[in-house]
């Protein structure tokens, strides 16, 4: 096994659930944050600097992380109108930004912690920005020459418990360690269990949503709702959500709860219902009489009416 990938301990990276793309992004962040070009802010709660990541700039800097731009894959791209080119570029950029969000919310979130900063501009408008800072305890594992740092099983160090299987060491990072460096946005919540095995045990509905959409189930309220969903119904709701190009979890929830979205034609009685009127009380017994007999019956009934 190659010892380092992008300058990080490969074995410890695997144990933490990081892949090659995570390490490429992490290396870019570590190198770029030391320049004067990245916007930064001191985070008092963690006594460290936080850095603001421009997704658009990251897409330009690391095209290797994303699918090839349409202008390189569409043969007649130059023949497209300017409006069509702009539309394609928007779709490409949106897909790339969604991937960045998924990466920063996945295993990489064990190393890069996020802190939400809310300020008001000169006009009094609220402006929120996410600043990223490094979790020094986890980062030390990735740059450590000691490959036993993550494998060692103790209760008073970073690693709380470990189990071994035939593929990779599974381990859980002590929640108290993560809490020390958690962002102010989540400092009142229970710290997450960042174990490799926990990812495998993630509820099937949450995994389904995060794999098929850009949505991230990042709150206890959303998790509880997802766990109550019926999986087969949820799959249909996701299909509708994607078709509608939905942006928020609230729309997916609304689609799921609307029974109209799940009726099939076989479930609906397609018979034509004709509202009843006075004619429904008339039967076809007149077909048994001749015209003369009908006229006689009619006259008899009229006589009875006016007697």
XYZ file of C-alpha atoms in Angstrom:
307
model
C 0.000 0.000 0.000
C 1.260 3.468 -0.902
C 1.961 5.256 2.362
C 0.635 8.729 1.513
C -1.945 10.164 -0.881
C -1.803 13.947 -1.396
C 0.562 14.003 1.587
C -1.913 12.282 3.925
C -1.602 8.910 5.632
C -3.597 6.636 3.306
C -4.399 3.956 5.876
C -5.712 6.425 8.425
C -7.643 8.239 5.690
C -9.385 4.995 4.714
C -10.211 4.326 8.337
C -11.819 7.758 8.615
C -13.928 7.017 5.531
C -12.135 9.488 3.237
C -11.659 8.754 -0.452
C -9.237 10.121 -3.038
C -11.529 13.017 -4.003
C -11.843 14.046 -0.348
C -8.052 14.135 -0.041
C -7.668 16.212 -3.222
C -10.134 18.801 -1.890
C -8.519 18.748 1.558
C -5.034 19.269 0.091
C -6.317 22.217 -1.956
C -7.871 23.768 1.154
C -4.768 23.295 3.311
C -2.510 24.817 0.651
C -4.808 27.641 -0.402
C -5.763 28.797 3.098
C -2.142 29.756 3.700
C -2.275 32.314 0.912
C -3.674 35.815 1.232
C -6.375 35.135 -1.350
C -8.856 33.250 0.843
C -11.317 35.260 2.921
C -10.899 34.428 6.594
C -12.334 35.276 9.988
C -11.286 34.575 13.554
C -13.648 32.164 15.344
C -13.515 32.911 19.033
C -15.275 29.726 20.147
C -12.543 27.473 18.734
C -9.688 29.985 18.960
C -8.832 29.446 15.327
C -9.210 31.034 11.909
C -12.142 30.105 9.705
C -11.978 30.330 5.919
C -14.730 31.066 3.404
C -14.761 28.741 0.386
C -16.010 30.118 -2.915
C -17.678 27.177 -4.668
C -17.342 28.858 -8.079
C -13.604 29.358 -7.553
C -13.191 25.791 -6.307
C -14.870 24.458 -9.470
C -12.356 26.381 -11.573
C -9.407 25.274 -9.449
C -10.269 21.559 -9.253
C -12.069 20.537 -12.468
C -10.725 17.010 -11.905
C -13.372 16.529 -9.187
C -16.269 17.125 -11.561
C -17.655 15.847 -14.838
C -16.313 17.468 -17.988
C -17.870 20.790 -18.942
C -20.467 20.558 -21.760
C -18.333 22.712 -24.080
C -15.835 19.850 -24.226
C -18.362 17.048 -24.641
C -21.010 18.486 -26.972
C -19.749 18.358 -30.557
C -21.907 21.242 -31.796
C -21.425 23.417 -28.686
C -20.065 26.351 -30.724
C -23.208 26.320 -32.844
C -25.469 26.792 -29.836
C -26.982 30.179 -29.139
C -25.616 32.300 -26.298
C -28.778 31.645 -24.282
C -28.360 27.862 -24.647
C -24.714 28.101 -23.627
C -25.592 30.112 -20.529
C -28.296 27.597 -19.591
C -25.881 24.662 -19.962
C -23.261 26.469 -17.910
C -25.794 27.139 -15.139
C -26.809 23.479 -14.990
C -23.166 22.365 -14.920
C -22.243 24.826 -12.152
C -25.295 23.837 -10.106
C -24.402 20.121 -10.343
C -20.800 20.857 -9.299
C -21.909 22.929 -6.297
C -24.233 20.149 -5.178
C -21.313 17.710 -5.262
C -19.178 20.066 -3.160
C -21.983 20.258 -0.575
C -22.211 16.464 -0.446
C -18.446 16.127 -0.014
C -18.243 18.701 2.776
C -21.192 17.027 4.529
C -19.768 13.504 4.192
C -16.674 11.982 5.780
C -14.742 15.159 5.047
C -16.843 16.893 7.720
C -14.762 15.026 10.294
C -11.741 17.063 9.224
C -13.278 20.314 7.965
C -15.722 21.756 10.471
C -18.135 24.519 9.544
C -19.120 27.646 11.435
C -22.033 29.857 10.383
C -21.441 33.583 10.697
C -24.402 35.980 10.511
C -23.853 39.711 10.064
C -25.783 42.763 8.874
C -24.571 44.912 6.017
C -24.759 48.691 5.770
C -28.404 48.509 4.695
C -29.371 46.305 7.638
C -29.801 43.153 5.572
C -28.804 39.881 7.206
C -25.898 38.133 5.513
C -24.886 34.574 6.411
C -21.611 32.922 5.468
C -20.103 29.535 6.272
C -16.496 29.544 7.461
C -14.533 26.303 7.430
C -11.819 25.416 9.922
C -9.713 22.325 10.517
C -10.331 19.874 13.337
C -6.714 19.612 14.580
C -7.233 16.298 16.379
C -8.481 14.459 13.285
C -6.088 16.304 10.967
C -3.188 15.084 13.102
C -4.179 11.510 12.256
C -3.878 12.241 8.556
C -0.402 13.728 8.779
C 0.886 11.334 11.447
C 3.662 8.906 10.603
C 2.277 6.521 13.207
C -0.276 4.306 11.445
C -1.416 2.927 14.790
C -2.882 6.267 15.922
C -6.327 5.332 14.638
C -6.004 1.598 15.196
C -5.119 1.788 18.888
C -8.087 1.035 21.163
C -8.224 3.174 24.304
C -10.990 5.056 26.083
C -8.993 8.145 27.056
C -7.579 9.084 23.651
C -9.121 10.209 20.387
C -10.140 6.685 19.454
C -12.780 5.330 21.772
C -13.365 1.872 20.341
C -12.296 -0.166 17.366
C -13.267 -3.394 15.727
C -11.443 -5.152 12.958
C -12.819 -6.773 9.853
C -11.105 -8.219 6.795
C -11.244 -4.993 4.821
C -10.516 -1.987 7.017
C -10.323 -0.900 10.631
C -13.656 0.499 11.791
C -13.460 3.101 14.498
C -15.484 5.733 16.266
C -14.053 9.121 17.143
C -14.805 10.158 20.694
C -17.695 12.633 20.623
C -16.068 14.800 23.298
C -13.173 15.466 20.941
C -15.457 16.579 18.155
C -17.448 18.782 20.537
C -14.344 20.749 21.457
C -14.014 21.944 17.887
C -17.644 21.966 16.743
C -19.131 25.079 15.143
C -21.278 27.498 17.120
C -24.281 26.552 15.011
C -24.312 23.024 16.405
C -22.713 23.514 19.802
C -26.009 22.886 21.596
C -26.728 19.698 19.706
C -25.411 16.266 20.444
C -22.199 15.658 18.546
C -22.441 13.241 15.669
C -20.975 9.788 15.812
C -18.443 9.815 13.006
C -17.834 6.082 12.828
C -17.250 4.199 9.608
C -19.748 1.584 10.691
C -22.296 4.299 11.464
C -22.310 5.302 7.783
C -23.299 1.757 6.871
C -26.015 1.759 9.492
C -27.502 5.079 8.363
C -31.234 4.807 7.990
C -32.161 3.593 4.525
C -34.511 6.539 3.853
C -31.880 9.142 4.748
C -29.330 7.354 2.598
C -31.829 7.167 -0.272
C -32.502 10.913 -0.152
C -28.843 11.939 0.103
C -27.743 9.589 -2.694
C -30.470 10.540 -5.173
C -30.830 14.271 -4.454
C -28.682 17.211 -3.410
C -30.480 17.360 -0.039
C -28.512 16.805 3.172
C -30.407 15.498 6.202
C -28.549 17.602 8.733
C -31.022 18.068 11.562
C -32.722 15.828 14.114
C -36.144 17.001 12.965
C -35.484 15.958 9.367
C -33.996 12.640 10.492
C -37.096 11.783 12.522
C -39.373 12.611 9.596
C -37.302 10.534 7.174
C -37.329 7.493 9.436
C -41.141 7.517 9.422
C -41.340 7.556 5.621
C -42.364 4.465 3.684
C -39.373 3.636 1.463
C -41.296 2.663 -1.671
C -43.525 5.746 -1.399
C -40.424 7.877 -0.751
C -38.812 6.650 -3.973
C -41.822 7.831 -5.970
C -41.789 11.155 -4.103
C -38.094 11.619 -4.975
C -38.840 10.961 -8.660
C -41.468 13.717 -8.586
C -39.128 16.003 -6.600
C -36.375 15.598 -9.218
C -38.832 16.100 -12.065
C -40.006 19.346 -10.457
C -36.359 20.399 -9.908
C -37.006 20.865 -6.205
C -34.568 22.737 -4.001
C -35.721 22.206 -0.418
C -36.631 19.325 1.877
C -40.003 20.939 2.596
C -41.094 20.330 -1.019
C -40.076 16.660 -0.858
C -42.051 16.295 2.371
C -45.082 17.994 0.791
C -44.922 15.676 -2.238
C -44.659 12.626 0.041
C -47.661 13.641 2.148
C -49.933 14.394 -0.827
C -51.888 11.186 -1.542
C -52.831 12.468 -4.984
C -49.260 11.890 -6.131
C -49.530 8.161 -5.511
C -52.849 7.227 -7.161
C -52.504 4.949 -10.147
C -55.230 4.707 -12.787
C -56.134 1.267 -11.504
C -56.792 2.758 -8.067
C -59.388 5.146 -9.417
C -62.861 4.044 -10.500
C -62.976 5.436 -13.976
C -66.718 4.780 -14.407
C -68.730 7.790 -15.489
C -71.038 8.783 -12.711
C -74.259 10.386 -13.991
C -76.077 12.374 -11.299
C -79.524 11.045 -10.536
C -82.605 12.986 -11.565
C -86.332 12.318 -11.810
C -85.805 10.239 -14.941
C -84.135 7.528 -12.827
C -87.545 6.698 -11.412
C -88.919 5.896 -14.870
C -88.610 2.340 -16.075
C -88.957 0.928 -19.560
C -92.232 -0.970 -19.022
C -93.883 1.169 -21.734
C -92.201 -1.053 -24.328
C -94.712 -3.810 -23.469
C -97.735 -1.774 -24.734
C -99.012 -0.738 -28.150
C -99.500 2.993 -28.868
C -103.301 2.649 -28.417
C -102.888 0.894 -25.093
C -100.454 3.546 -23.900
C -102.850 6.339 -24.859
C -105.676 4.618 -22.940
C -103.473 4.186 -19.853
C -102.486 7.834 -20.031
C -106.099 9.031 -20.227
C -107.113 6.797 -17.317
C -104.333 8.211 -15.170
C -105.374 11.777 -16.036
C -108.972 11.058 -15.065
C -107.845 9.803 -11.665
C -105.753 12.950 -11.150
C -108.680 15.364 -11.689
C -111.475 13.359 -9.929
